[in-house]
């Protein structure tokens, strides 16, 4: 059993599952919840099976992208001093891992609905993986195209594929091209901002292998301006997107509350920065919490409100897609409430009774010194003093 657990942990590390399980996979599932509402798909076990298959193929595509990238990055990672997970495996184990990833990616499509358009989208996704990382293309070294390609295979194509799949599931007549275009544009910019931040973080390692990414090419000042433009565009397009989907279901307007909160938080931090660059500040990650946490949870809650049976998805989502630190405020609140309840129980059950017993018997013995037995008189000390005063 322990050996199997160790193998599973190694597989998770090799596919870098921790990186994408809490980053863009939660957003993908937030999108699936959104499609369930937009296409008015009813709850049944067939849909739960579709969601499970969607989860499986999403994990597969994410792992496939990382595998291809790591496989062709071995030499550069060695020179740059980066850790390449595949270097610890021999060729035979790499083949086994690759085959397992392919099975996870494509077996679900034996059960998921698809047609020619689905096949085109899947083909584009795989081709983007290949031209981004493999030779002779290696477009990840192209300072202008690399960010766009990364954003497309990480965000845009998975969005289009999931939308079209659930469009086929629902057999709906409503395609909503404006909503789809707006949301695709939003996630394209979001992905571009995230890969730009990744390039910033790896700038010194990339320098060792002579890789000139866009931040290295344009410099700190222009990179800072690029991130500001991305953040501004994300805020504007996200607002437009919420307004568009709100026309289909007014409950979607509730997404404006976490949107306003993150906008306020980002703007407040920006004012504090004054003339400093945001490329090294957490403000550049402000939208990430919205897309990875607030958006999916909000959509899921709206789905549950529409049909309480969807609540079966809530614990699964919380376990799989929400990092532990997100629960810390709730845990702290519970500890405070639990401590107060426990303290009140101890106080009223033991401390207060003990203090009351000590005080009462001290008064009783004090009155005995003056030959007054309050118990025999069946009277309290206060009433006895009142009678004497009268």
Coordinates of C-alpha atoms in Angstrom, one line a residue:
X1 CA 0.0 0.0 0.0
X2 CA 2.8 2.4 0.9
X3 CA 4.6 1.6 -2.3
X4 CA 1.5 2.4 -4.3
X5 CA 1.1 5.7 -2.5
X6 CA 4.8 6.5 -3.2
X7 CA 4.3 5.7 -6.9
X8 CA 1.2 8.0 -7.0
X9 CA 3.1 10.8 -5.3
X10 CA 6.0 10.5 -7.8
X11 CA 3.5 10.5 -10.7
X12 CA 1.9 13.7 -9.3
X13 CA 5.3 15.3 -9.0
X14 CA 6.4 14.2 -12.5
X15 CA 3.3 15.6 -14.1
X16 CA 3.5 18.8 -11.9
X17 CA -0.1 18.2 -11.0
X18 CA 0.2 20.6 -8.0
X19 CA 0.9 23.4 -10.4
X20 CA -2.2 23.1 -12.5
X21 CA -4.6 21.4 -10.1
X22 CA -5.0 24.7 -8.2
X23 CA -4.4 27.1 -11.1
X24 CA -6.4 26.7 -14.3
X25 CA -8.2 23.4 -13.5
X26 CA -10.5 25.1 -11.0
X27 CA -11.4 27.7 -13.6
X28 CA -12.1 25.0 -16.1
X29 CA -14.6 23.5 -13.7
X30 CA -16.0 26.9 -12.9
X31 CA -16.7 27.1 -16.6
X32 CA -18.4 23.7 -16.6
X33 CA -20.7 24.9 -13.8
X34 CA -21.4 28.0 -15.9
X35 CA -22.3 25.9 -19.0
X36 CA -24.7 23.8 -16.8
X37 CA -26.6 26.9 -15.9
X38 CA -26.5 28.7 -19.3
X39 CA -27.6 25.5 -21.2
X40 CA -30.1 24.7 -18.4
X41 CA -28.8 21.2 -18.1
X42 CA -30.8 19.2 -15.5
X43 CA -29.2 17.2 -12.7
X44 CA -28.9 13.4 -13.3
X45 CA -26.2 10.8 -12.9
X46 CA -25.4 10.9 -16.6
X47 CA -24.3 14.5 -16.2
X48 CA -22.2 13.6 -13.1
X49 CA -20.5 11.0 -15.3
X50 CA -19.9 13.7 -18.0
X51 CA -18.3 15.9 -15.3
X52 CA -16.1 13.1 -14.1
X53 CA -14.9 12.4 -17.7
X54 CA -14.3 16.2 -18.2
X55 CA -12.2 16.2 -15.0
X56 CA -10.2 13.2 -16.3
X57 CA -9.5 14.6 -19.7
X58 CA -8.7 18.0 -18.3
X59 CA -6.1 16.4 -16.0
X60 CA -4.8 14.5 -19.0
X61 CA -4.4 17.5 -21.3
X62 CA -2.7 19.5 -18.5
X63 CA -0.3 16.6 -17.8
X64 CA 0.3 16.1 -21.5
X65 CA 1.3 19.7 -22.0
X66 CA 3.7 19.6 -19.0
X67 CA 5.2 16.3 -20.2
X68 CA 5.9 17.6 -23.7
X69 CA 7.4 20.8 -22.3
X70 CA 9.6 19.0 -19.8
X71 CA 10.7 16.4 -22.3
X72 CA 12.1 19.0 -24.7
X73 CA 13.4 21.3 -22.0
X74 CA 15.9 18.7 -20.5
X75 CA 19.0 20.3 -22.0
X76 CA 18.0 23.9 -21.3
X77 CA 16.9 23.1 -17.8
X78 CA 20.2 21.4 -17.1
X79 CA 22.2 24.5 -18.2
X80 CA 19.8 26.9 -16.4
X81 CA 19.9 24.9 -13.2
X82 CA 16.2 24.2 -13.2
X83 CA 14.8 20.9 -11.9
X84 CA 13.4 18.8 -14.7
X85 CA 11.2 16.0 -13.3
X86 CA 11.8 13.7 -16.3
X87 CA 15.5 13.6 -15.8
X88 CA 15.1 11.2 -12.9
X89 CA 13.3 8.6 -15.1
X90 CA 14.9 6.2 -17.6
X91 CA 13.5 6.0 -21.2
X92 CA 11.3 3.0 -20.4
X93 CA 9.5 4.7 -17.5
X94 CA 9.1 7.9 -19.5
X95 CA 7.3 5.9 -22.2
X96 CA 5.0 4.3 -19.6
X97 CA 4.2 7.7 -18.1
X98 CA 3.5 9.1 -21.5
X99 CA 1.2 6.3 -22.4
X100 CA -0.7 6.7 -19.1
X101 CA -1.2 10.4 -19.8
X102 CA -2.5 9.7 -23.3
X103 CA -5.0 7.2 -21.9
X104 CA -6.2 9.8 -19.3
X105 CA -6.5 12.4 -22.1
X106 CA -8.3 10.5 -24.8
X107 CA -10.2 7.5 -23.3
X108 CA -12.9 9.9 -21.9
X109 CA -13.7 11.0 -25.5
X110 CA -15.0 7.5 -26.1
X111 CA -17.9 8.5 -23.9
X112 CA -18.0 12.3 -24.2
X113 CA -20.1 13.7 -27.1
X114 CA -17.9 15.1 -30.0
X115 CA -18.0 15.8 -33.7
X116 CA -15.7 17.3 -36.3
X117 CA -15.5 20.7 -34.5
X118 CA -14.4 18.9 -31.3
X119 CA -11.7 17.0 -33.2
X120 CA -10.4 20.2 -34.7
X121 CA -10.2 21.8 -31.2
X122 CA -8.4 18.8 -29.7
X123 CA -6.0 18.7 -32.7
X124 CA -5.3 22.4 -32.3
X125 CA -4.6 21.9 -28.6
X126 CA -2.1 19.1 -29.2
X127 CA -0.4 21.0 -32.1
X128 CA 0.0 24.0 -29.8
X129 CA 1.8 21.8 -27.3
X130 CA 4.1 20.5 -30.0
X131 CA 5.0 23.8 -31.8
X132 CA 5.5 25.5 -28.4
X133 CA 8.0 23.0 -27.0
X134 CA 9.4 20.6 -29.6
X135 CA 12.0 20.9 -32.3
X136 CA 12.2 22.2 -34.9
X137 CA 9.5 24.7 -34.0
X138 CA 10.4 25.5 -30.4
X139 CA 8.2 28.6 -30.4
X140 CA 8.6 29.0 -26.7
X141 CA 11.8 30.8 -27.6
X142 CA 10.0 33.3 -29.8
X143 CA 9.6 36.3 -27.6
X144 CA 6.4 37.5 -29.3
X145 CA 4.5 34.3 -30.0
X146 CA 5.4 32.2 -26.9
X147 CA 3.0 34.1 -24.6
X148 CA 0.1 33.9 -27.0
X149 CA 0.5 30.2 -27.6
X150 CA 0.9 29.4 -23.9
X151 CA -2.3 31.4 -23.1
X152 CA -4.2 29.6 -25.9
X153 CA -3.4 26.1 -24.9
X154 CA -3.7 26.8 -21.2
X155 CA -7.0 28.8 -21.2
X156 CA -8.6 29.6 -24.5
X157 CA -8.8 26.2 -26.3
X158 CA -9.9 24.3 -23.1
X159 CA -12.6 27.0 -22.7
X160 CA -13.9 26.5 -26.3
X161 CA -13.7 22.7 -26.1
X162 CA -15.6 22.6 -22.8
X163 CA -18.3 25.0 -24.1
X164 CA -18.8 23.1 -27.3
X165 CA -18.9 19.7 -25.5
X166 CA -21.7 20.9 -23.1
X167 CA -23.4 22.5 -26.0
X168 CA -23.6 19.0 -27.6
X169 CA -24.7 17.5 -24.2
X170 CA -27.5 20.0 -23.9
X171 CA -28.6 19.8 -27.5
X172 CA -29.4 23.5 -27.1
X173 CA -30.4 25.9 -30.0
X174 CA -28.7 28.8 -28.2
X175 CA -25.0 29.2 -29.0
X176 CA -24.3 32.7 -27.4
X177 CA -21.3 33.7 -29.7
X178 CA -21.0 37.1 -28.0
X179 CA -20.6 35.6 -24.6
X180 CA -18.1 33.0 -25.9
X181 CA -16.0 35.6 -27.7
X182 CA -15.9 38.0 -24.7
X183 CA -15.0 35.2 -22.3
X184 CA -12.4 33.8 -24.7
X185 CA -10.8 37.2 -25.0
X186 CA -10.8 37.6 -21.3
X187 CA -9.0 34.3 -20.6
X188 CA -6.5 35.0 -23.5
X189 CA -5.4 38.2 -21.7
X190 CA -5.4 36.4 -18.3
X191 CA -3.2 33.6 -19.6
X192 CA -0.9 36.1 -21.3
X193 CA -0.5 38.0 -18.0
X194 CA 0.3 34.8 -16.1
X195 CA 2.9 33.6 -18.6
X196 CA 4.5 37.0 -18.6
X197 CA 4.8 36.8 -14.8
X198 CA 6.3 33.3 -15.2
X199 CA 8.9 34.8 -17.6
X200 CA 9.7 37.5 -15.0
X201 CA 10.2 34.9 -12.3
X202 CA 12.5 32.8 -14.5
X203 CA 14.4 35.7 -16.0
X204 CA 17.8 34.9 -14.5
X205 CA 17.5 31.1 -15.3
X206 CA 16.5 32.0 -18.9
X207 CA 19.5 34.3 -19.1
X208 CA 21.9 31.3 -18.5
X209 CA 20.6 29.5 -21.6
X210 CA 20.4 32.6 -23.7
X211 CA 16.7 32.6 -23.9
X212 CA 15.4 36.1 -24.6
X213 CA 11.8 36.3 -23.4
X214 CA 9.6 39.3 -23.9
X215 CA 10.3 40.8 -20.4
X216 CA 14.1 40.5 -21.1
X217 CA 13.6 42.1 -24.5
X218 CA 11.5 45.1 -23.6
X219 CA 12.9 45.7 -20.1
X220 CA 11.4 46.4 -16.7
X221 CA 9.5 49.6 -17.4
X222 CA 7.7 48.4 -20.5
X223 CA 7.0 45.0 -18.9
X224 CA 5.4 46.9 -16.0
X225 CA 3.3 48.8 -18.4
X226 CA 2.3 45.6 -20.2
X227 CA 1.1 44.1 -16.9
X228 CA -0.9 47.2 -16.1
X229 CA -2.6 47.1 -19.5
X230 CA -3.5 43.4 -19.0
X231 CA -4.9 44.0 -15.5
X232 CA -7.0 47.0 -16.8
X233 CA -8.3 45.0 -19.8
X234 CA -9.1 42.0 -17.6
X235 CA -11.2 44.2 -15.2
X236 CA -13.1 45.9 -18.1
X237 CA -13.8 42.7 -20.1
X238 CA -14.7 40.7 -16.9
X239 CA -17.3 43.4 -16.0
X240 CA -18.7 43.2 -19.6
X241 CA -18.8 39.4 -19.4
X242 CA -20.7 39.4 -16.1
X243 CA -23.2 41.9 -17.6
X244 CA -23.7 39.6 -20.6
X245 CA -24.3 36.4 -18.7
X246 CA -26.5 38.3 -16.2
X247 CA -29.0 38.9 -19.0
X248 CA -29.5 35.1 -19.1
X249 CA -29.7 34.6 -15.4
X250 CA -29.9 37.5 -12.9
X251 CA -28.1 35.4 -10.3
X252 CA -24.9 36.0 -12.2
X253 CA -24.9 39.6 -11.1
X254 CA -23.7 38.3 -7.7
X255 CA -20.3 37.8 -9.3
X256 CA -20.0 41.5 -9.2
X257 CA -19.5 41.4 -5.4
X258 CA -16.2 39.4 -5.4
X259 CA -15.2 41.4 -8.6
X260 CA -15.7 44.7 -6.7
X261 CA -13.8 43.4 -3.7
X262 CA -10.8 42.3 -5.8
X263 CA -10.9 45.5 -7.8
X264 CA -10.9 47.6 -4.6
X265 CA -8.1 45.5 -3.1
X266 CA -6.0 45.9 -6.3
X267 CA -6.6 49.6 -6.6
X268 CA -5.8 50.2 -2.9
X269 CA -2.5 48.4 -3.3
X270 CA -1.7 50.3 -6.5
X271 CA -2.1 53.6 -4.7
X272 CA 0.3 52.4 -1.9
X273 CA 2.9 51.5 -4.6
X274 CA 3.0 55.1 -5.9
X275 CA 5.8 55.2 -8.4
X276 CA 7.1 51.6 -7.8
X277 CA 6.8 48.9 -10.4
X278 CA 4.1 46.2 -10.0
X279 CA 6.2 43.5 -11.7
X280 CA 7.6 42.5 -8.3
X281 CA 4.5 43.1 -6.3
X282 CA 1.6 40.8 -5.5
X283 CA -0.8 43.2 -7.2
X284 CA 0.1 41.4 -10.5
X285 CA -1.7 38.3 -9.1
X286 CA -4.9 40.1 -7.9
X287 CA -7.2 38.6 -10.6
X288 CA -5.9 35.0 -10.0
X289 CA -7.8 34.5 -6.8
X290 CA -11.0 35.6 -8.5
X291 CA -10.6 33.1 -11.4
X292 CA -9.2 30.2 -9.3
X293 CA -11.4 30.6 -6.2
X294 CA -14.2 33.2 -6.1
X295 CA -15.6 32.6 -9.6
X296 CA -15.9 28.8 -9.6
X297 CA -17.3 28.7 -6.0
X298 CA -19.8 31.5 -6.8
X299 CA -21.0 29.7 -10.0
X300 CA -21.3 26.4 -8.1
X301 CA -23.3 28.0 -5.3
X302 CA -25.7 29.5 -8.0
X303 CA -25.9 26.0 -9.5
X304 CA -26.8 24.6 -6.1
X305 CA -29.5 27.3 -5.6
X306 CA -31.0 26.3 -8.9
X307 CA -31.1 22.6 -7.8
X308 CA -30.0 21.5 -4.3
X309 CA -28.9 18.1 -5.7
X310 CA -25.9 19.8 -7.2
X311 CA -24.6 20.2 -3.7
X312 CA -23.0 16.8 -4.1
X313 CA -20.3 18.7 -6.1
X314 CA -19.4 21.1 -3.3
X315 CA -17.3 18.8 -1.1
X316 CA -15.6 17.4 -4.2
X317 CA -14.7 20.9 -5.5
X318 CA -13.4 22.0 -2.1
X319 CA -11.2 19.0 -1.7
X320 CA -9.8 18.9 -5.2
X321 CA -9.6 22.6 -6.2
X322 CA -9.3 24.8 -3.1
X323 CA -5.8 25.1 -1.5
X324 CA -5.6 24.6 2.3
X325 CA -4.8 28.2 3.1
X326 CA -8.2 29.3 1.8
X327 CA -9.8 27.4 4.6
X328 CA -7.6 29.1 7.3
X329 CA -10.0 32.0 8.0
X330 CA -12.8 29.6 8.5
X331 CA -10.7 27.3 10.7
X332 CA -9.6 30.3 12.8
X333 CA -13.2 31.4 13.2
X334 CA -14.2 27.9 14.2
X335 CA -11.4 27.8 16.7
X336 CA -12.5 31.1 18.2
X337 CA -16.1 30.0 18.4
X338 CA -15.2 26.6 19.7
X339 CA -12.9 28.2 22.3
X340 CA -15.7 30.5 23.5
X341 CA -18.2 27.7 23.7
X342 CA -15.8 25.6 25.6
X343 CA -14.8 28.4 27.9
X344 CA -18.5 29.2 28.6
X345 CA -19.2 25.6 29.4
X346 CA -16.2 25.4 31.8
X347 CA -17.1 28.8 33.3
X348 CA -20.8 28.0 34.0
X349 CA -20.3 24.4 34.8
X350 CA -17.2 24.5 37.1
X351 CA -15.6 28.0 37.7
X352 CA -18.8 29.9 38.4
X353 CA -20.2 27.2 40.7
X354 CA -16.9 26.9 42.5
X355 CA -16.6 30.6 43.1
X356 CA -20.2 30.8 44.2
X357 CA -19.7 27.9 46.6
X358 CA -16.6 29.6 48.2
X359 CA -18.3 32.9 48.6
X360 CA -21.5 31.4 50.0
X361 CA -19.8 29.2 52.6
X362 CA -17.4 32.1 53.5
X363 CA -20.5 34.2 54.3
X364 CA -22.2 31.3 56.1
X365 CA -19.2 30.7 58.4
X366 CA -18.8 34.4 59.0
X367 CA -22.3 34.7 60.3
X368 CA -21.7 31.6 62.5
X369 CA -19.0 33.5 64.3
X370 CA -21.8 35.9 65.4
X371 CA -24.0 32.9 66.4
X372 CA -26.3 33.3 63.4
X373 CA -27.1 30.1 61.5
X374 CA -28.5 31.1 58.2
X375 CA -29.4 27.5 57.2
X376 CA -31.5 26.9 60.3
X377 CA -33.2 30.3 59.8
X378 CA -33.6 29.4 56.1
X379 CA -32.7 32.9 55.1
X380 CA -30.1 34.6 52.9
X381 CA -27.5 36.9 54.4
X382 CA -28.9 39.9 52.5
X383 CA -32.5 39.3 53.8
X384 CA -31.2 38.8 57.3
X385 CA -29.4 42.2 57.2
X386 CA -32.5 43.8 55.8
X387 CA -34.6 42.5 58.7
X388 CA -32.0 43.8 61.3
X389 CA -31.9 47.2 59.6
X390 CA -35.7 47.4 59.8

